Tab-separated table of C-alpha atoms in Angstrom:
chain	number	residue	atom	x	y	z
H	1	MET	CA	-3.177	102.227	25.452
H	2	THR	CA	-6.516	102.635	27.473
H	3	THR	CA	-7.094	102.860	31.229
H	4	GLU	CA	-10.007	101.497	33.188
H	5	ARG	CA	-12.859	104.035	33.167
H	6	THR	CA	-13.645	105.667	36.542
H	7	SER	CA	-16.555	107.670	34.891
H	8	GLU	CA	-18.283	108.434	31.456
H	9	VAL	CA	-15.259	110.305	30.259
H	10	SER	CA	-14.697	109.596	26.461
H	11	PRO	CA	-11.147	108.628	25.423
H	12	VAL	CA	-8.998	111.529	24.401
H	13	LYS	CA	-7.303	110.824	21.005
H	14	VAL	CA	-3.629	111.376	20.957
H	15	ASP	CA	-1.458	111.033	17.896
H	16	VAL	CA	2.239	110.543	18.577
H	17	TRP	CA	5.030	111.229	15.958
H	18	SER	CA	8.007	109.218	17.000
H	19	ASP	CA	11.229	107.459	15.720
H	20	ILE	CA	12.464	104.073	16.990
H	21	ALA	CA	15.941	105.616	16.944
H	22	CYS	CA	14.935	108.555	19.271
H	23	PRO	CA	15.686	107.948	23.015
H	24	TRP	CA	13.410	110.686	24.190
H	25	CYS	CA	10.640	109.188	22.337
H	26	TYR	CA	10.998	105.935	24.674
H	27	ILE	CA	11.403	108.268	27.718
H	28	GLY	CA	8.521	110.394	26.685
H	29	LYS	CA	6.331	107.313	26.123
H	30	ARG	CA	6.959	106.282	29.757
H	31	LYS	CA	6.247	109.812	31.040
H	32	PHE	CA	2.876	109.973	29.132
H	33	GLU	CA	1.902	106.470	30.392
H	34	GLN	CA	2.533	107.868	33.833
H	35	ALA	CA	0.383	110.806	33.148
H	36	VAL	CA	-2.581	108.599	31.819
H	37	ALA	CA	-2.236	106.475	34.979
H	38	GLN	CA	-2.240	109.489	37.186
H	39	SER	CA	-5.155	111.279	35.682
H	40	GLY	CA	-7.358	108.279	35.133
H	41	ILE	CA	-8.393	109.711	31.828
H	42	PRO	CA	-8.791	107.000	28.959
H	43	VAL	CA	-6.987	107.719	25.868
H	44	GLN	CA	-6.813	106.376	22.356
H	45	VAL	CA	-3.250	106.562	20.953
H	46	GLU	CA	-1.949	106.050	17.495
H	47	TYR	CA	1.731	106.258	16.537
H	48	HIS	CA	3.021	107.896	13.370
H	49	ALA	CA	6.400	107.326	11.770
H	50	PHE	CA	9.169	110.067	11.715
H	51	GLU	CA	12.537	109.213	10.580
H	52	LEU	CA	15.420	111.250	12.102
H	53	ALA	CA	18.121	109.561	9.846
H	54	PRO	CA	16.406	108.350	6.738
H	55	ASP	CA	19.796	108.099	5.000
H	56	LEU	CA	21.379	105.767	7.454
H	57	PRO	CA	22.363	102.354	5.995
H	58	GLN	CA	20.786	99.202	7.263
H	59	ASP	CA	23.972	98.099	8.885
H	60	PHE	CA	25.814	101.089	10.373
H	61	GLU	CA	29.470	100.312	11.190
H	62	GLY	CA	30.429	102.428	14.086
H	63	SER	CA	29.881	103.235	17.667
H	64	GLU	CA	27.340	105.562	19.269
H	65	GLN	CA	30.216	108.174	19.418
H	66	ASP	CA	30.693	107.738	15.691
H	67	TYR	CA	27.081	108.126	15.040
H	68	LEU	CA	26.621	111.242	17.146
H	69	GLU	CA	29.783	112.843	15.540
H	70	ILE	CA	28.041	112.254	12.210
H	71	ARG	CA	24.962	114.032	13.522
H	72	GLY	CA	27.066	117.125	14.366
H	73	PHE	CA	28.153	116.555	17.989
H	74	SER	CA	31.632	116.895	18.956
H	75	ALA	CA	33.647	114.098	20.722
H	76	ASP	CA	33.708	116.101	23.949
H	77	GLN	CA	29.914	116.565	23.866
H	78	VAL	CA	29.100	112.787	23.460
H	79	ARG	CA	29.914	111.530	26.969
H	80	PRO	CA	27.815	114.098	28.959
H	81	LEU	CA	24.993	113.771	26.372
H	82	LEU	CA	24.773	110.105	26.823
H	83	ALA	CA	25.062	110.213	30.451
H	84	ARG	CA	22.101	112.600	30.504
H	85	ILE	CA	20.011	110.357	28.290
H	86	VAL	CA	20.804	107.361	30.269
H	87	GLY	CA	19.985	109.096	33.532
H	88	ALA	CA	16.711	110.319	32.253
H	89	ALA	CA	15.802	106.910	31.112
H	90	SER	CA	16.636	105.459	34.342
H	91	GLU	CA	14.314	107.803	36.145
H	92	VAL	CA	11.422	106.279	34.278
H	93	GLY	CA	12.515	102.760	34.785
H	94	LEU	CA	14.432	102.040	31.407
H	95	HIS	CA	17.881	100.579	31.144
H	96	PHE	CA	19.571	102.090	28.030
H	97	ASP	CA	22.708	100.222	26.999
H	98	TYR	CA	24.665	102.153	24.305
H	99	ASP	CA	27.620	99.803	24.525
H	100	ILE	CA	25.436	97.128	22.642
H	101	LEU	CA	23.015	99.465	20.609
H	102	LEU	CA	23.062	98.831	16.922
H	103	HIS	CA	22.203	101.816	14.668
H	104	THR	CA	20.143	101.149	11.596
H	105	ASN	CA	17.835	102.596	9.023
H	106	MET	CA	14.358	102.610	10.717
H	107	ASN	CA	12.134	102.603	7.816
H	108	LYS	CA	11.419	98.895	7.985
H	109	GLY	CA	10.767	99.077	11.821
H	110	HIS	CA	8.136	101.774	11.045
H	111	GLN	CA	6.617	99.638	8.348
H	112	LEU	CA	6.354	96.837	10.979
H	113	ILE	CA	4.662	99.226	13.329
H	114	ARG	CA	2.103	99.997	10.632
H	115	TRP	CA	1.616	96.276	9.913
H	116	ALA	CA	0.980	95.673	13.650
H	117	LYS	CA	-1.646	98.272	13.637
H	118	THR	CA	-3.586	95.934	11.046
H	119	GLN	CA	-3.328	93.335	13.692
H	120	GLU	CA	-4.622	95.724	16.412
H	121	ARG	CA	-1.163	95.452	18.182
H	122	GLN	CA	0.526	98.671	17.186
H	123	LEU	CA	1.195	99.914	20.743
H	124	ASP	CA	2.809	96.477	21.677
H	125	MET	CA	4.932	96.677	18.632
H	126	VAL	CA	6.113	100.172	19.411
H	127	GLU	CA	7.136	99.064	22.903
H	128	ARG	CA	8.884	95.855	21.637
H	129	LEU	CA	10.898	97.719	19.034
H	130	LEU	CA	11.913	100.447	21.499
H	131	ALA	CA	13.045	97.896	24.091
H	132	ALA	CA	14.923	95.775	21.514
H	133	HIS	CA	16.941	98.736	20.276
H	134	PHE	CA	17.636	100.639	23.449
H	135	GLU	CA	17.865	97.805	26.090
H	136	GLU	CA	18.616	94.631	24.283
H	137	GLY	CA	20.992	95.589	21.398
H	138	ARG	CA	18.718	93.914	18.858
H	139	HIS	CA	18.913	94.677	15.272
H	140	VAL	CA	15.722	96.514	14.262
H	141	GLY	CA	16.467	97.198	10.584
H	142	ARG	CA	16.375	93.903	8.863
H	143	ASP	CA	13.216	91.875	7.752
H	144	GLU	CA	14.111	88.656	9.370
H	145	ASP	CA	15.078	90.239	12.735
H	146	LEU	CA	11.890	92.429	12.794
H	147	ALA	CA	9.684	89.250	11.934
H	148	ASP	CA	11.295	87.626	14.952
H	149	LEU	CA	10.249	90.468	17.184
H	150	ALA	CA	6.628	90.131	15.743
H	151	ALA	CA	6.627	86.501	16.602
H	152	GLU	CA	7.743	87.198	20.161
H	153	LEU	CA	4.599	89.203	20.365
H	154	GLY	CA	2.514	86.043	19.221
H	155	LEU	CA	1.981	87.508	15.773
H	156	ASP	CA	2.215	85.683	12.405
H	157	ARG	CA	6.052	85.887	11.613
H	158	GLU	CA	5.360	84.819	8.025
H	159	ASP	CA	2.973	87.441	7.371
H	160	ALA	CA	5.085	90.148	9.030
H	161	LEU	CA	8.040	88.931	7.096
H	162	ALA	CA	6.020	89.052	3.730
H	163	ALA	CA	4.696	92.549	4.620
H	164	LEU	CA	8.236	93.860	5.107
H	165	ARG	CA	9.713	92.135	1.902
H	166	ASP	CA	6.871	93.583	-0.071
H	167	ASP	CA	7.237	97.134	1.428
H	168	ARG	CA	3.390	96.684	2.093
H	169	HIS	CA	3.333	99.703	4.299
H	170	VAL	CA	6.047	101.943	3.012
H	171	ASP	CA	3.246	104.316	1.688
H	172	ASP	CA	1.830	104.577	5.008
H	173	VAL	CA	5.230	105.488	6.552
H	174	GLN	CA	5.643	108.114	3.900
H	175	ALA	CA	2.128	109.537	4.400
H	176	ASP	CA	2.923	109.728	8.141
H	177	GLN	CA	6.085	111.945	7.361
H	178	ALA	CA	4.198	114.120	4.794
H	179	ARG	CA	1.597	114.790	7.536
H	180	ALA	CA	4.451	115.767	9.993
H	181	ARG	CA	5.689	118.338	7.408
H	182	GLN	CA	2.293	119.665	7.021
H	183	LEU	CA	1.884	120.107	10.802
H	184	GLY	CA	5.301	121.739	10.885
H	185	ILE	CA	6.749	119.104	13.236
H	186	GLN	CA	10.566	119.211	13.037
H	187	GLY	CA	11.401	116.895	15.999
H	188	VAL	CA	10.066	114.039	18.133
H	189	PRO	CA	8.444	112.936	20.178
H	190	PHE	CA	5.455	115.167	19.213
H	191	TYR	CA	1.943	114.631	20.455
H	192	VAL	CA	-1.181	115.956	18.987
H	193	PHE	CA	-4.286	115.823	21.231
H	194	GLU	CA	-7.734	115.672	19.722
H	195	GLY	CA	-6.195	116.825	16.501
H	196	GLN	CA	-5.893	120.330	18.094
H	197	TYR	CA	-3.129	120.835	20.501
H	198	GLY	CA	0.542	119.930	19.941
H	199	VAL	CA	3.077	119.065	22.705
H	200	SER	CA	6.705	118.567	21.879
H	201	GLY	CA	9.269	116.647	23.750
H	202	ALA	CA	9.357	114.242	26.585
H	203	GLN	CA	7.505	116.413	28.958
H	204	ASP	CA	6.848	115.753	32.605
H	205	PRO	CA	3.944	113.601	33.495
H	206	SER	CA	2.013	116.545	35.043
H	207	THR	CA	2.240	118.455	31.747
H	208	PHE	CA	0.683	115.653	29.950
H	209	ALA	CA	-1.911	115.168	32.591
H	210	ASP	CA	-2.852	118.866	32.694
H	211	VAL	CA	-3.464	118.677	28.893
H	212	LEU	CA	-5.734	115.554	29.272
H	213	ARG	CA	-7.700	117.251	32.055
H	214	GLN	CA	-8.176	120.429	30.173
H	215	LEU	CA	-9.494	118.611	27.194
H	216	VAL	CA	-11.922	116.628	29.345
H	217	GLU	CA	-13.174	119.827	31.032
H	218	GLN	CA	-13.608	121.341	27.559
H	219	LYS	CA	-15.973	118.516	26.747
H	220	GLY	CA	-17.903	119.055	29.902
H	221	GLU	CA	-16.925	115.706	31.321
H	222	GLU	CA	-15.599	114.883	34.707
H	223	VAL	CA	-13.336	112.071	36.015
H	224	ALA	CA	-14.720	110.387	39.125
């Protein structure tokens, strides 16, 4: 993600730990994008894998309520929780549909994001996977389905499929998660600015914008 430069401000490096299965990661992505647009500060964003449910099977047979109950929520907690998530998503222009959402193991999806980075399309792939999962009810855990999503971005479907079948980027995914543990990251989304400042959660755009401005000021730069 970059913005049109309005001055000689150098891009702020932002590393984002995120999971495709995390609704707040998608909501936070939109809020962060709003902050970048509002601040006029260019950024260089890189996404890193964080699996919230690494033990989930590729084909989870159950509803959203079933999944959340497995995660420790009571049946009475699920309805208000989902209503809050859907409402927060709507506020940033997203349309979550939990009636059609398909839960799956996200390791392969994270591998596809790492593969897309080699094609210089990582951010596009992150967006495509999140939309496919939360808004379209697509399966984002199987090799063939993931390769289809890559092709929809104009990328080489066969190369994407080969990378997934060979687990070409599984080590990269594991390295991302090992780094998260080293940093003490226990939940996502988690943003690390310039390798120095960590911000947890889907914060308001103003919070992200304030961090960006502070970093620019520390560099002695100004936004026109």
